[in-house]
CSV table of C-alpha atoms (C1' of nucleotides) in Angstrom, one decimal:
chain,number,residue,atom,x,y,z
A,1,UNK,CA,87.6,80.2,114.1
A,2,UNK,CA,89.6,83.5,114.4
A,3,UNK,CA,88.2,84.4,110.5
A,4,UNK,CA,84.9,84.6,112.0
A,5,UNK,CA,86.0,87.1,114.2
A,6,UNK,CA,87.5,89.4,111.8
A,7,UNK,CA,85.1,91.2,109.4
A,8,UNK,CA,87.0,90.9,105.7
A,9,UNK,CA,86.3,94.1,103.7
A,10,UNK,CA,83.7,94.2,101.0
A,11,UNK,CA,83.6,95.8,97.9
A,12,UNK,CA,81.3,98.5,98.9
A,13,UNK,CA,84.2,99.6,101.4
A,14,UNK,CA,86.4,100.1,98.3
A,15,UNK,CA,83.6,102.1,96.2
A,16,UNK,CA,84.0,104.5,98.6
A,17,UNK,CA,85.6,108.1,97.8
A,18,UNK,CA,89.5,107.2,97.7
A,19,UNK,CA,90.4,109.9,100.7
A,20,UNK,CA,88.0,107.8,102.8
A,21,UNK,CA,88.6,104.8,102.0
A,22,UNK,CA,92.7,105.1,102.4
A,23,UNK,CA,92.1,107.2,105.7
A,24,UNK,CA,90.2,103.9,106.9
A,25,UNK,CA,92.7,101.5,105.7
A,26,UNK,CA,95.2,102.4,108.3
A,27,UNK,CA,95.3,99.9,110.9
A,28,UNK,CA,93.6,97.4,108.7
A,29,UNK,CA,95.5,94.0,108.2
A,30,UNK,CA,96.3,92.5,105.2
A,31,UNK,CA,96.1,88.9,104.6
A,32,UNK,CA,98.0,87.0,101.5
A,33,UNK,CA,97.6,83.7,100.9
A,34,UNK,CA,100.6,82.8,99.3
A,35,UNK,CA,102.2,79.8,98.0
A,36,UNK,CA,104.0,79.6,100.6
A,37,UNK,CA,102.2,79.9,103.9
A,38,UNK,CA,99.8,82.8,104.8
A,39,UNK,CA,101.5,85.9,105.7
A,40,UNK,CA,99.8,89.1,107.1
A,41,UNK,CA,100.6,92.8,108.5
A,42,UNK,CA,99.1,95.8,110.1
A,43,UNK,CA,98.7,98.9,107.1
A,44,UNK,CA,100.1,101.6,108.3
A,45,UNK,CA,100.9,103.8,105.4
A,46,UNK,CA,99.0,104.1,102.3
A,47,UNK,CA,98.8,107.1,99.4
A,48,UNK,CA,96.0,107.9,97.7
A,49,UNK,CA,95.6,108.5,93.7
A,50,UNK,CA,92.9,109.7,92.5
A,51,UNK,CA,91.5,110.3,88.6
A,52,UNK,CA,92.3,112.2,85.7
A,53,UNK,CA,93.2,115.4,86.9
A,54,UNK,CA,95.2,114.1,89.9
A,55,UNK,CA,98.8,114.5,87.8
A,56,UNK,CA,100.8,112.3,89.4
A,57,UNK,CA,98.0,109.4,89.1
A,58,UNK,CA,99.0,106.9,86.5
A,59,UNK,CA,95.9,107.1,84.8
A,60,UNK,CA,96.3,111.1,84.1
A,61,UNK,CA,96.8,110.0,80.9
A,62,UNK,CA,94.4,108.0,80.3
A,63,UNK,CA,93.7,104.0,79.7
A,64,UNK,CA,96.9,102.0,79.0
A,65,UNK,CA,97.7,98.4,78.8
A,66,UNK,CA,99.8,99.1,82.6
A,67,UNK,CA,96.7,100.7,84.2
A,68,UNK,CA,93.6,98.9,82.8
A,69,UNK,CA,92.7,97.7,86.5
A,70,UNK,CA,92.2,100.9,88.1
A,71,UNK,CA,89.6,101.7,85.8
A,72,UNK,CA,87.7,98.5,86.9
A,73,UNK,CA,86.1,97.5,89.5
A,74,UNK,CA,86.8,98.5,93.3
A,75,UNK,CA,88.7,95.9,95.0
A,76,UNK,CA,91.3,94.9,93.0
A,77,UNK,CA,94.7,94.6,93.7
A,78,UNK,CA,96.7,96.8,90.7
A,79,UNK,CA,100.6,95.5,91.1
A,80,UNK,CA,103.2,97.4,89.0
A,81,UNK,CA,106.7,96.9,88.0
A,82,UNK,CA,108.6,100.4,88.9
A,83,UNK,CA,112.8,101.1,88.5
A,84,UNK,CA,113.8,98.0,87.3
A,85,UNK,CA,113.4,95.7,90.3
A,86,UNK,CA,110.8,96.8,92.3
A,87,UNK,CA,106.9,96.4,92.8
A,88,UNK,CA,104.3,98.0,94.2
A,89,UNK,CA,100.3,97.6,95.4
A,90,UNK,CA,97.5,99.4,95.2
A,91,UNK,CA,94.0,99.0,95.9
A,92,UNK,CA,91.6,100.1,92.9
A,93,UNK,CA,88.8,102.2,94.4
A,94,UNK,CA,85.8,104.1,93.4
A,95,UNK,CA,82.7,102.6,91.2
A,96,UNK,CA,83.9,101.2,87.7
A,97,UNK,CA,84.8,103.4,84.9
A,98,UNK,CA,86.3,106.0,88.0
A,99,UNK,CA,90.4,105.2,87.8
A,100,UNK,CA,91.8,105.4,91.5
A,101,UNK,CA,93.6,103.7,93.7
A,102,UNK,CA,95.6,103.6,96.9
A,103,UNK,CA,99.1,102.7,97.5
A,104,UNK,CA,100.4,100.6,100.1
A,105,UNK,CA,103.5,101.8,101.1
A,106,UNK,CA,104.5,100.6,105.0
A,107,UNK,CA,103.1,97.8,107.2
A,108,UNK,CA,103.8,96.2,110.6
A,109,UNK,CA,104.6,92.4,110.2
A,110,UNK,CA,102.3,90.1,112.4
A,111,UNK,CA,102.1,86.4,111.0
A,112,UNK,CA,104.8,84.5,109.0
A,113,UNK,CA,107.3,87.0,109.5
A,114,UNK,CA,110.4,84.8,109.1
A,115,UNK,CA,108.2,83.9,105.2
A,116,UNK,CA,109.3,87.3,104.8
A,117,UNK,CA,112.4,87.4,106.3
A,118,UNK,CA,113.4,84.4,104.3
A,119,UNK,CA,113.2,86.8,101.0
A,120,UNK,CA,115.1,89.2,103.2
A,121,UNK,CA,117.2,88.1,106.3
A,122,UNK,CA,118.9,89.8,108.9
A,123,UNK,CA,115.5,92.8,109.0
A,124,UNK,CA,114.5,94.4,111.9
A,125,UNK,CA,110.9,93.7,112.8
A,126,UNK,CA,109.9,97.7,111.8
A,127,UNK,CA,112.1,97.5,108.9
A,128,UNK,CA,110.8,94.5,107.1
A,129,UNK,CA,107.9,96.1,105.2
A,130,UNK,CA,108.9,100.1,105.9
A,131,UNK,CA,108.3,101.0,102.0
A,132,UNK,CA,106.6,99.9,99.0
A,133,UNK,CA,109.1,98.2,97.3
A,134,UNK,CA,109.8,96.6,100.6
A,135,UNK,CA,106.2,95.4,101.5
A,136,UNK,CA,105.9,93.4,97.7
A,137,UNK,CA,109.4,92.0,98.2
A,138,UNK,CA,108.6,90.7,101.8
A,139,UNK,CA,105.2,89.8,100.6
A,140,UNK,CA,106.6,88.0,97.2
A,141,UNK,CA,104.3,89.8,95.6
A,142,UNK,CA,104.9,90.4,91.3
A,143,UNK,CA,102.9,91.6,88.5
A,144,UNK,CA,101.6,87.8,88.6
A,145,UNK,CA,98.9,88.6,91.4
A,146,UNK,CA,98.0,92.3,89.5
A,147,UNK,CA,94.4,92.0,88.8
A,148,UNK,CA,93.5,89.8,91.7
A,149,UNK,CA,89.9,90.5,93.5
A,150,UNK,CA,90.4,91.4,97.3
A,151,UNK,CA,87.0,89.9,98.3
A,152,UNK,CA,88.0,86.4,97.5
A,153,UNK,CA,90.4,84.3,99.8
A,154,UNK,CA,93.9,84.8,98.1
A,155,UNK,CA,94.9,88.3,98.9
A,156,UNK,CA,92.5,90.3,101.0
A,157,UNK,CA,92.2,93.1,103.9
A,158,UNK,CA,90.6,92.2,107.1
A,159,UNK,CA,89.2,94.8,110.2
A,160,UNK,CA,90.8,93.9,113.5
A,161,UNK,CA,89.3,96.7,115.6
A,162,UNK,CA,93.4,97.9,116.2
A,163,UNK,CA,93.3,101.2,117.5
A,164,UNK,CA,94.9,104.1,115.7
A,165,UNK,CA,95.0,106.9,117.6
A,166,UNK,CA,96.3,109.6,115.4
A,167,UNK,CA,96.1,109.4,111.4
A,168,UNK,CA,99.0,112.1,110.1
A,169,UNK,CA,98.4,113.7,106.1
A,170,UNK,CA,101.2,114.9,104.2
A,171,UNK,CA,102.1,115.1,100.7
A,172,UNK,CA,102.5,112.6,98.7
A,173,UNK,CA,106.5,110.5,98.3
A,174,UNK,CA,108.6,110.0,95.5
A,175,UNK,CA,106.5,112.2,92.6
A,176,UNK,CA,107.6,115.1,91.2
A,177,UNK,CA,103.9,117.1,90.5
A,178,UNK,CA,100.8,116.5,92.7
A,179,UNK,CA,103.1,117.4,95.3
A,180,UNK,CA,100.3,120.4,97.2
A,181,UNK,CA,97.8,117.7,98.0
A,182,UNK,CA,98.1,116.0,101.4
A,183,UNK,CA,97.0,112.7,100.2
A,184,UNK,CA,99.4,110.5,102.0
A,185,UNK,CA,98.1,109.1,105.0
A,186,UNK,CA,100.0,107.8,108.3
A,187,UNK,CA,99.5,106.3,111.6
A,188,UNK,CA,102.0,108.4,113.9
A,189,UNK,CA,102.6,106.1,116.5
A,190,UNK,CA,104.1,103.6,113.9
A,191,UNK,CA,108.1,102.6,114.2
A,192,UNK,CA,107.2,101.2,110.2
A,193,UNK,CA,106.7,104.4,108.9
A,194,UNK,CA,108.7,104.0,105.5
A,195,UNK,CA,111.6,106.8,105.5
A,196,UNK,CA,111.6,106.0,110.0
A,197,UNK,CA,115.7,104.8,110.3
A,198,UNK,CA,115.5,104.0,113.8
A,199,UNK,CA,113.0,100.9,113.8
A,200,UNK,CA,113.5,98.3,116.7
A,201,UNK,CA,114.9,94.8,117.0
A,202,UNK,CA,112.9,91.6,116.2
B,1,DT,C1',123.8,112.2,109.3
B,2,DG,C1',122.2,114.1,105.2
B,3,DA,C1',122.7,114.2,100.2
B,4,DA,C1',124.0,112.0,96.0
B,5,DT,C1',124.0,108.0,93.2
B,6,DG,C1',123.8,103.5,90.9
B,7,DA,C1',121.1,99.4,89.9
B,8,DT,C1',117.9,97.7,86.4
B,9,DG,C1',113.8,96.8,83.1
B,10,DC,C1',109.8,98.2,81.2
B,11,DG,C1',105.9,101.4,79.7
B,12,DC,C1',105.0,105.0,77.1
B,13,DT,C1',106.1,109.2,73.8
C,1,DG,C1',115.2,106.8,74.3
C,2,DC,C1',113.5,108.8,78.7
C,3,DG,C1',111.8,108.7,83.1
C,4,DC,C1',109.9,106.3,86.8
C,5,DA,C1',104.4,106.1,93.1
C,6,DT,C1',112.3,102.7,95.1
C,7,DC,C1',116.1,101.3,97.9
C,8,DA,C1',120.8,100.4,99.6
C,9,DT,C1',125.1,102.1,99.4
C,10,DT,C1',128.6,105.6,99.0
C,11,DC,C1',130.3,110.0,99.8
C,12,DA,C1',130.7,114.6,101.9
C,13,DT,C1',130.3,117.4,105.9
DNA sequence: TGAATGATGCGCT
DNA sequence: GCGCATCATTCAT
């Protein structure tokens, strides 16, 4: 079977320091599960947040009700409900009691893409998942799945061997401190890029 | 074609 | 009440 082929990624990937771990996750795919039919995409975009004294992390200020999972376990999906209407995912990182995560914030759509579509016709291909909000809305993903382990078989990340062949840095989108540190991370080469207006036709 | 803005609900002070 | 790890649309240039 294909799964055989594919090495799913275990929890000591996650425990990882957060800069490595969200460097290595572009190019990774993403697999979901959902109620629907399986869906997966190519990460190409991801953020990383990182602990107390990163200000624009939402656990700067400490343990709340909204951020419990990030100061979990490593791979855990934390989901959050941001400007009224839209969600976005993260992957809690570092050993337990160490609040970090990474942000998924632009994909590449490669099975089940009309699944997506259906929650959002008329996309271009490149322009289906190009943003955070985006990727949860074409994923029909909601604070429902927040909490849910990435090492079982509902939602999980999965190494292809897909080449990247240059992984950009820059600061970090849509925050208004934490803005020196280059701790968003991006494959170059990619027409999903979120913020990329050109993208290409199905 | 770049900048400004409205939509919309909830977590946190 | 305020502000938010967004997005699509509108408006000005």
């Amino acid at each position: 079977m294909n799964s055989k082929i594919f090495k799913k990624l275990n929890r000591f990937f996650y425990s990882r320091p957060t800069l490595e771990v969200a460097s290595d996750l572009i190019g990774k795919q993403i697999v979901y599960n959902s109620p629907n039919g399986t869906l997966s995409a190519r990460i190409v975009e991801v953020e990383a947040y990182i602990g107390q004294d990163d200000p624009a992390c939402h656990a700067a200020r400490g343990k709340t009700k909204r951020n419990t999972v990030m100061f979990g376990k490593p791979g855990i999906a934390y989901i959050y409900f941001i400007y009224g209407m839209y969600h976005c995912l993260n992957f809690v990182t570092e050993p337990e009691g160490q609040p970090a995560a990474i942000l998924l914030r632009a994909a590449e759509p490669i099975d089940n893409m009309d699944l997506m579509g259906l929650r959002k016709t008329e996309e271009k291909r490149f322009h289906l998942l190009n943003g955070p909000g985006k990727f949860c809305r074409g994923f029909g993903l909601t604070r429902e799945q927040n909490g849910l382990d990435l090492t079982g078989d509902i939602l999980y990340l999965q190494d292809r061997n897909s080449v990247v062949e240059v992984i950009e840095k820059s600061p970090r989108i849509g925050i208004k401190v934490g803005t020196d540190l280059l701790w968003r991370f991006y494959d170059k080469n990619s027409n999903a890029v979120s913020g990329n207006k050109k993208g290409l036709p199905i």
